[in-house]
PDB file of N, CA and C in Angstrom:
ATOM      1  N   MET A   1     115.983  83.122  71.279  1.00  0.00           N
ATOM      2  CA  MET A   1     115.618  83.951  72.867  1.00  0.00           C
ATOM      3  C   MET A   1     114.101  84.290  71.708  1.00  0.00           C
ATOM      4  N   ALA A   2     113.856  84.356  73.942  1.00  0.00           N
ATOM      5  CA  ALA A   2     112.691  84.933  73.858  1.00  0.00           C
ATOM      6  C   ALA A   2     112.186  86.311  74.573  1.00  0.00           C
ATOM      7  N   VAL A   3     110.839  86.377  74.109  1.00  0.00           N
ATOM      8  CA  VAL A   3     111.114  88.367  74.999  1.00  0.00           C
ATOM      9  C   VAL A   3     110.006  88.227  76.199  1.00  0.00           C
ATOM     10  N   ASN A   4     109.535  88.613  76.779  1.00  0.00           N
ATOM     11  CA  ASN A   4     108.613  89.777  78.308  1.00  0.00           C
ATOM     12  C   ASN A   4     108.280  90.408  78.748  1.00  0.00           C
ATOM     13  N   TYR A   5     106.605  90.481  78.964  1.00  0.00           N
ATOM     14  CA  TYR A   5     106.643  91.200  79.264  1.00  0.00           C
ATOM     15  C   TYR A   5     106.276  91.935  80.247  1.00  0.00           C
ATOM     16  N   ASP A   6     106.847  90.990  81.773  1.00  0.00           N
ATOM     17  CA  ASP A   6     106.248  91.060  82.658  1.00  0.00           C
ATOM     18  C   ASP A   6     106.316  92.341  83.306  1.00  0.00           C
ATOM     19  N   ASN A   7     106.935  92.755  83.156  1.00  0.00           N
ATOM     20  CA  ASN A   7     107.210  94.021  83.808  1.00  0.00           C
ATOM     21  C   ASN A   7     106.631  95.149  83.608  1.00  0.00           C
ATOM     22  N   LEU A   8     106.465  95.888  82.005  1.00  0.00           N
ATOM     23  CA  LEU A   8     104.867  96.352  81.255  1.00  0.00           C
ATOM     24  C   LEU A   8     103.713  96.371  81.856  1.00  0.00           C
ATOM     25  N   TRP A   9     103.165  94.890  82.330  1.00  0.00           N
ATOM     26  CA  TRP A   9     102.149  94.507  83.237  1.00  0.00           C
ATOM     27  C   TRP A   9     102.996  95.193  85.114  1.00  0.00           C
ATOM     28  N   LYS A  10     103.689  95.666  85.344  1.00  0.00           N
ATOM     29  CA  LYS A  10     103.834  95.543  86.724  1.00  0.00           C
ATOM     30  C   LYS A  10     104.032  97.334  86.641  1.00  0.00           C
ATOM     31  N   MET A  11     104.617  97.674  85.815  1.00  0.00           N
ATOM     32  CA  MET A  11     104.581  99.803  85.319  1.00  0.00           C
ATOM     33  C   MET A  11     102.653  99.226  85.231  1.00  0.00           C
ATOM     34  N   LEU A  12     102.034  99.160  84.275  1.00  0.00           N
ATOM     35  CA  LEU A  12     101.157  99.472  84.568  1.00  0.00           C
ATOM     36  C   LEU A  12     100.152  99.021  86.069  1.00  0.00           C
ATOM     37  N   ILE A  13     100.231  98.527  87.012  1.00  0.00           N
ATOM     38  CA  ILE A  13      99.686  97.991  87.771  1.00  0.00           C
ATOM     39  C   ILE A  13     100.268  99.304  89.154  1.00  0.00           C
ATOM     40  N   ASP A  14     101.431  99.270  88.508  1.00  0.00           N
ATOM     41  CA  ASP A  14     102.031 100.728  90.240  1.00  0.00           C
ATOM     42  C   ASP A  14     101.669 102.120  89.196  1.00  0.00           C
ATOM     43  N   LYS A  15     101.144 102.364  88.191  1.00  0.00           N
ATOM     44  CA  LYS A  15     100.787 103.476  87.965  1.00  0.00           C
ATOM     45  C   LYS A  15      99.594 103.889  87.893  1.00  0.00           C
ATOM     46  N   LYS A  16      98.492 102.248  88.317  1.00  0.00           N
ATOM     47  CA  LYS A  16      96.859 102.327  88.417  1.00  0.00           C
ATOM     48  C   LYS A  16      96.225 102.756  86.747  1.00  0.00           C
ATOM     49  N   ALA A  17      96.589 102.183  86.090  1.00  0.00           N
ATOM     50  CA  ALA A  17      96.320 101.903  84.611  1.00  0.00           C
ATOM     51  C   ALA A  17      95.934 101.019  84.363  1.00  0.00           C
ATOM     52  N   LYS A  18      95.455 100.608  82.998  1.00  0.00           N
ATOM     53  CA  LYS A  18      94.613  99.219  82.196  1.00  0.00           C
ATOM     54  C   LYS A  18      95.512  99.067  81.413  1.00  0.00           C
ATOM     55  N   LYS A  19      95.439  98.183  80.072  1.00  0.00           N
ATOM     56  CA  LYS A  19      95.847  97.234  79.245  1.00  0.00           C
ATOM     57  C   LYS A  19      94.993  98.016  78.400  1.00  0.00           C
ATOM     58  N   THR A  20      93.153  98.460  78.703  1.00  0.00           N
ATOM     59  CA  THR A  20      93.281  99.914  77.802  1.00  0.00           C
ATOM     60  C   THR A  20      93.807  99.743  76.951  1.00  0.00           C
ATOM     61  N   ASP A  21      93.893 101.034  78.110  1.00  0.00           N
ATOM     62  CA  ASP A  21      94.787 102.744  78.943  1.00  0.00           C
ATOM     63  C   ASP A  21      95.960 102.523  77.127  1.00  0.00           C
ATOM     64  N   LEU A  22      96.120 101.551  77.208  1.00  0.00           N
ATOM     65  CA  LEU A  22      97.951 101.312  75.778  1.00  0.00           C
ATOM     66  C   LEU A  22      96.259 102.056  75.329  1.00  0.00           C
ATOM     67  N   ILE A  23      95.612 100.881  74.062  1.00  0.00           N
ATOM     68  CA  ILE A  23      95.525 101.193  73.144  1.00  0.00           C
ATOM     69  C   ILE A  23      94.887 102.473  72.055  1.00  0.00           C
ATOM     70  N   THR A  24      94.202 103.496  73.753  1.00  0.00           N
ATOM     71  CA  THR A  24      93.978 104.377  73.624  1.00  0.00           C
ATOM     72  C   THR A  24      94.539 105.126  73.621  1.00  0.00           C
ATOM     73  N   GLU A  25      95.472 105.415  75.040  1.00  0.00           N
ATOM     74  CA  GLU A  25      96.641 106.486  75.176  1.00  0.00           C
ATOM     75  C   GLU A  25      97.956 106.416  74.087  1.00  0.00           C
ATOM     76  N   ALA A  26      98.494 105.178  74.362  1.00  0.00           N
ATOM     77  CA  ALA A  26      99.509 105.113  73.735  1.00  0.00           C
ATOM     78  C   ALA A  26      99.503 104.750  71.633  1.00  0.00           C
ATOM     79  N   LYS A  27      98.194 104.733  72.058  1.00  0.00           N
ATOM     80  CA  LYS A  27      97.809 104.308  70.775  1.00  0.00           C
ATOM     81  C   LYS A  27      98.343 103.283  69.646  1.00  0.00           C
ATOM     82  N   ILE A  28      97.883 102.080  70.042  1.00  0.00           N
ATOM     83  CA  ILE A  28      97.751 100.504  70.337  1.00  0.00           C
ATOM     84  C   ILE A  28      97.179  99.742  69.611  1.00  0.00           C
ATOM     85  N   SER A  29      97.150  98.895  68.665  1.00  0.00           N
ATOM     86  CA  SER A  29      95.504  98.303  68.455  1.00  0.00           C
ATOM     87  C   SER A  29      95.789  97.165  68.970  1.00  0.00           C
ATOM     88  N   SER A  30      94.329  96.581  69.202  1.00  0.00           N
ATOM     89  CA  SER A  30      94.060  95.817  70.217  1.00  0.00           C
ATOM     90  C   SER A  30      94.902  94.559  70.135  1.00  0.00           C
ATOM     91  N   SER A  31      95.292  93.765  68.802  1.00  0.00           N
ATOM     92  CA  SER A  31      96.179  92.999  68.958  1.00  0.00           C
ATOM     93  C   SER A  31      97.405  93.533  69.039  1.00  0.00           C
ATOM     94  N   ALA A  32      97.926  94.318  69.002  1.00  0.00           N
ATOM     95  CA  ALA A  32      99.025  94.376  69.388  1.00  0.00           C
ATOM     96  C   ALA A  32      99.419  94.461  71.276  1.00  0.00           C
ATOM     97  N   LEU A  33      97.889  94.584  71.484  1.00  0.00           N
ATOM     98  CA  LEU A  33      97.984  93.965  73.263  1.00  0.00           C
ATOM     99  C   LEU A  33      97.926  92.372  72.908  1.00  0.00           C
ATOM    100  N   ALA A  34      96.958  92.145  72.866  1.00  0.00           N
ATOM    101  CA  ALA A  34      97.312  90.893  72.626  1.00  0.00           C
ATOM    102  C   ALA A  34      98.478  90.369  72.573  1.00  0.00           C
ATOM    103  N   LYS A  35      99.282  90.000  71.217  1.00  0.00           N
ATOM    104  CA  LYS A  35     100.765  90.137  71.134  1.00  0.00           C
ATOM    105  C   LYS A  35     101.497  90.498  72.286  1.00  0.00           C
ATOM    106  N   LEU A  36     101.576  91.669  73.083  1.00  0.00           N
ATOM    107  CA  LEU A  36     102.209  91.451  74.271  1.00  0.00           C
ATOM    108  C   LEU A  36     101.505  90.814  75.914  1.00  0.00           C
ATOM    109  N   GLY A  37     100.752  90.472  75.888  1.00  0.00           N
ATOM    110  CA  GLY A  37     100.143  89.621  76.235  1.00  0.00           C
ATOM    111  C   GLY A  37     100.242  88.113  76.323  1.00  0.00           C
ATOM    112  N   ARG A  38     100.739  88.102  75.333  1.00  0.00           N
ATOM    113  CA  ARG A  38     100.848  86.309  74.931  1.00  0.00           C
ATOM    114  C   ARG A  38     102.749  86.832  74.621  1.00  0.00           C
ATOM    115  N   ASN A  39     103.430  87.551  75.041  1.00  0.00           N
ATOM    116  CA  ASN A  39     104.703  87.054  75.032  1.00  0.00           C
ATOM    117  C   ASN A  39     105.070  86.899  73.990  1.00  0.00           C
ATOM    118  N   GLU A  40     104.929  88.007  73.186  1.00  0.00           N
ATOM    119  CA  GLU A  40     105.025  87.891  71.424  1.00  0.00           C
ATOM    120  C   GLU A  40     105.758  88.798  70.831  1.00  0.00           C
ATOM    121  N   TYR A  41     106.474  88.688  69.665  1.00  0.00           N
ATOM    122  CA  TYR A  41     107.630  90.190  68.941  1.00  0.00           C
ATOM    123  C   TYR A  41     106.386  90.604  68.389  1.00  0.00           C
ATOM    124  N   VAL A  42     106.629  91.888  68.857  1.00  0.00           N
ATOM    125  CA  VAL A  42     105.958  93.195  68.521  1.00  0.00           C
ATOM    126  C   VAL A  42     106.713  94.267  67.593  1.00  0.00           C
ATOM    127  N   SER A  43     105.986  95.202  66.692  1.00  0.00           N
ATOM    128  CA  SER A  43     107.247  96.362  66.249  1.00  0.00           C
ATOM    129  C   SER A  43     107.940  96.844  66.827  1.00  0.00           C
ATOM    130  N   LEU A  44     108.606  97.929  67.526  1.00  0.00           N
ATOM    131  CA  LEU A  44     109.558  98.488  68.034  1.00  0.00           C
ATOM    132  C   LEU A  44     108.685  99.570  67.903  1.00  0.00           C
ATOM    133  N   VAL A  45     107.923  99.875  66.985  1.00  0.00           N
ATOM    134  CA  VAL A  45     106.954 101.721  66.705  1.00  0.00           C
ATOM    135  C   VAL A  45     106.126 101.026  68.299  1.00  0.00           C
ATOM    136  N   VAL A  46     105.566  99.817  68.427  1.00  0.00           N
ATOM    137  CA  VAL A  46     104.790  99.721  69.154  1.00  0.00           C
ATOM    138  C   VAL A  46     105.499 100.296  70.594  1.00  0.00           C
ATOM    139  N   VAL A  47     106.699  99.358  70.723  1.00  0.00           N
ATOM    140  CA  VAL A  47     107.354  98.832  72.553  1.00  0.00           C
ATOM    141  C   VAL A  47     106.747 100.903  72.373  1.00  0.00           C
ATOM    142  N   ASP A  48     107.842 101.987  71.899  1.00  0.00           N
ATOM    143  CA  ASP A  48     108.314 102.778  71.340  1.00  0.00           C
ATOM    144  C   ASP A  48     107.296 103.741  71.880  1.00  0.00           C
ATOM    145  N   LYS A  49     105.980 102.932  70.874  1.00  0.00           N
ATOM    146  CA  LYS A  49     104.245 103.744  71.033  1.00  0.00           C
ATOM    147  C   LYS A  49     103.848 103.512  73.114  1.00  0.00           C
ATOM    148  N   VAL A  50     104.823 102.252  73.484  1.00  0.00           N
ATOM    149  CA  VAL A  50     104.103 102.425  74.752  1.00  0.00           C
ATOM    150  C   VAL A  50     105.503 102.413  76.061  1.00  0.00           C
ATOM    151  N   CYS A  51     106.387 102.928  75.418  1.00  0.00           N
ATOM    152  CA  CYS A  51     107.160 103.199  76.573  1.00  0.00           C
ATOM    153  C   CYS A  51     107.600 105.027  76.840  1.00  0.00           C
ATOM    154  N   SER A  52     106.823 105.558  74.984  1.00  0.00           N
ATOM    155  CA  SER A  52     106.856 107.260  75.366  1.00  0.00           C
ATOM    156  C   SER A  52     105.184 107.657  76.422  1.00  0.00           C
ATOM    157  N   TYR A  53     104.078 106.714  76.397  1.00  0.00           N
ATOM    158  CA  TYR A  53     103.143 106.146  76.979  1.00  0.00           C
ATOM    159  C   TYR A  53     103.388 106.322  78.739  1.00  0.00           C
ATOM    160  N   LEU A  54     103.963 105.377  79.272  1.00  0.00           N
ATOM    161  CA  LEU A  54     104.414 105.354  80.682  1.00  0.00           C
ATOM    162  C   LEU A  54     106.230 106.345  81.433  1.00  0.00           C
ATOM    163  N   ASN A  55     106.500 107.063  79.657  1.00  0.00           N
ATOM    164  CA  ASN A  55     107.841 107.902  80.385  1.00  0.00           C
ATOM    165  C   ASN A  55     108.670 106.521  80.414  1.00  0.00           C
ATOM    166  N   CYS A  56     109.425 105.386  80.277  1.00  0.00           N
ATOM    167  CA  CYS A  56     109.814 104.266  80.567  1.00  0.00           C
ATOM    168  C   CYS A  56     111.280 103.861  79.776  1.00  0.00           C
ATOM    169  N   ASN A  57     112.274 103.488  79.471  1.00  0.00           N
ATOM    170  CA  ASN A  57     112.783 102.991  78.763  1.00  0.00           C
ATOM    171  C   ASN A  57     112.658 101.870  77.798  1.00  0.00           C
ATOM    172  N   ILE A  58     113.128 101.669  76.441  1.00  0.00           N
ATOM    173  CA  ILE A  58     112.595  99.728  76.193  1.00  0.00           C
ATOM    174  C   ILE A  58     112.632  99.201  77.405  1.00  0.00           C
ATOM    175  N   GLU A  59     114.173  99.136  78.109  1.00  0.00           N
ATOM    176  CA  GLU A  59     114.458  97.594  79.084  1.00  0.00           C
ATOM    177  C   GLU A  59     113.857  98.033  79.852  1.00  0.00           C
ATOM    178  N   ASP A  60     113.200  99.373  80.939  1.00  0.00           N
ATOM    179  CA  ASP A  60     112.345  99.113  81.372  1.00  0.00           C
ATOM    180  C   ASP A  60     110.428  98.147  81.775  1.00  0.00           C
ATOM    181  N   VAL A  61     110.654  97.474  80.040  1.00  0.00           N
ATOM    182  CA  VAL A  61     109.311  96.775  79.851  1.00  0.00           C
ATOM    183  C   VAL A  61     109.373  95.590  79.176  1.00  0.00           C
ATOM    184  N   VAL A  62     110.232  95.267  78.685  1.00  0.00           N
ATOM    185  CA  VAL A  62     110.698  93.587  77.241  1.00  0.00           C
ATOM    186  C   VAL A  62     112.334  93.363  78.494  1.00  0.00           C
ATOM    187  N   THR A  63     112.463  91.966  78.384  1.00  0.00           N
ATOM    188  CA  THR A  63     112.663  91.187  78.817  1.00  0.00           C
ATOM    189  C   THR A  63     113.533  90.339  77.729  1.00  0.00           C
ATOM    190  N   ILE A  64     114.869  89.855  77.094  1.00  0.00           N
ATOM    191  CA  ILE A  64     115.343  88.700  76.996  1.00  0.00           C
ATOM    192  C   ILE A  64     115.111  87.690  77.407  1.00  0.00           C
ATOM    193  N   ILE A  65     114.978  86.756  76.947  1.00  0.00           N
ATOM    194  CA  ILE A  65     115.453  85.697  77.452  1.00  0.00           C
ATOM    195  C   ILE A  65     115.964  85.078  76.911  1.00  0.00           C
ATOM    196  N   LYS A  66     117.168  83.859  76.793  1.00  0.00           N
ATOM    197  CA  LYS A  66     118.130  83.655  76.441  1.00  0.00           C
ATOM    198  C   LYS A  66     118.044  82.452  75.951  1.00  0.00           C
ATOM    199  N   GLU A  67     117.232  81.821  75.499  1.00  0.00           N
ATOM    200  CA  GLU A  67     116.843  80.404  75.863  1.00  0.00           C
ATOM    201  C   GLU A  67     117.459  78.488  76.089  1.00  0.00           C
TER     202      GLU A  67
END
């Protein structure tokens, strides 16, 4: 199984936010942002912070892909 965060990037565009806004406003690290950009696993704490910042649910930003 793999993860995909394409919906996250679409939400950022829709809200006219930048990736750097995630670092400052959601208080995530730059390494966590890099992992999101590479569709790598991140902790649920990071996903929770992103969802809190965007006011959405986990399934709105993360897609699980069955391989």
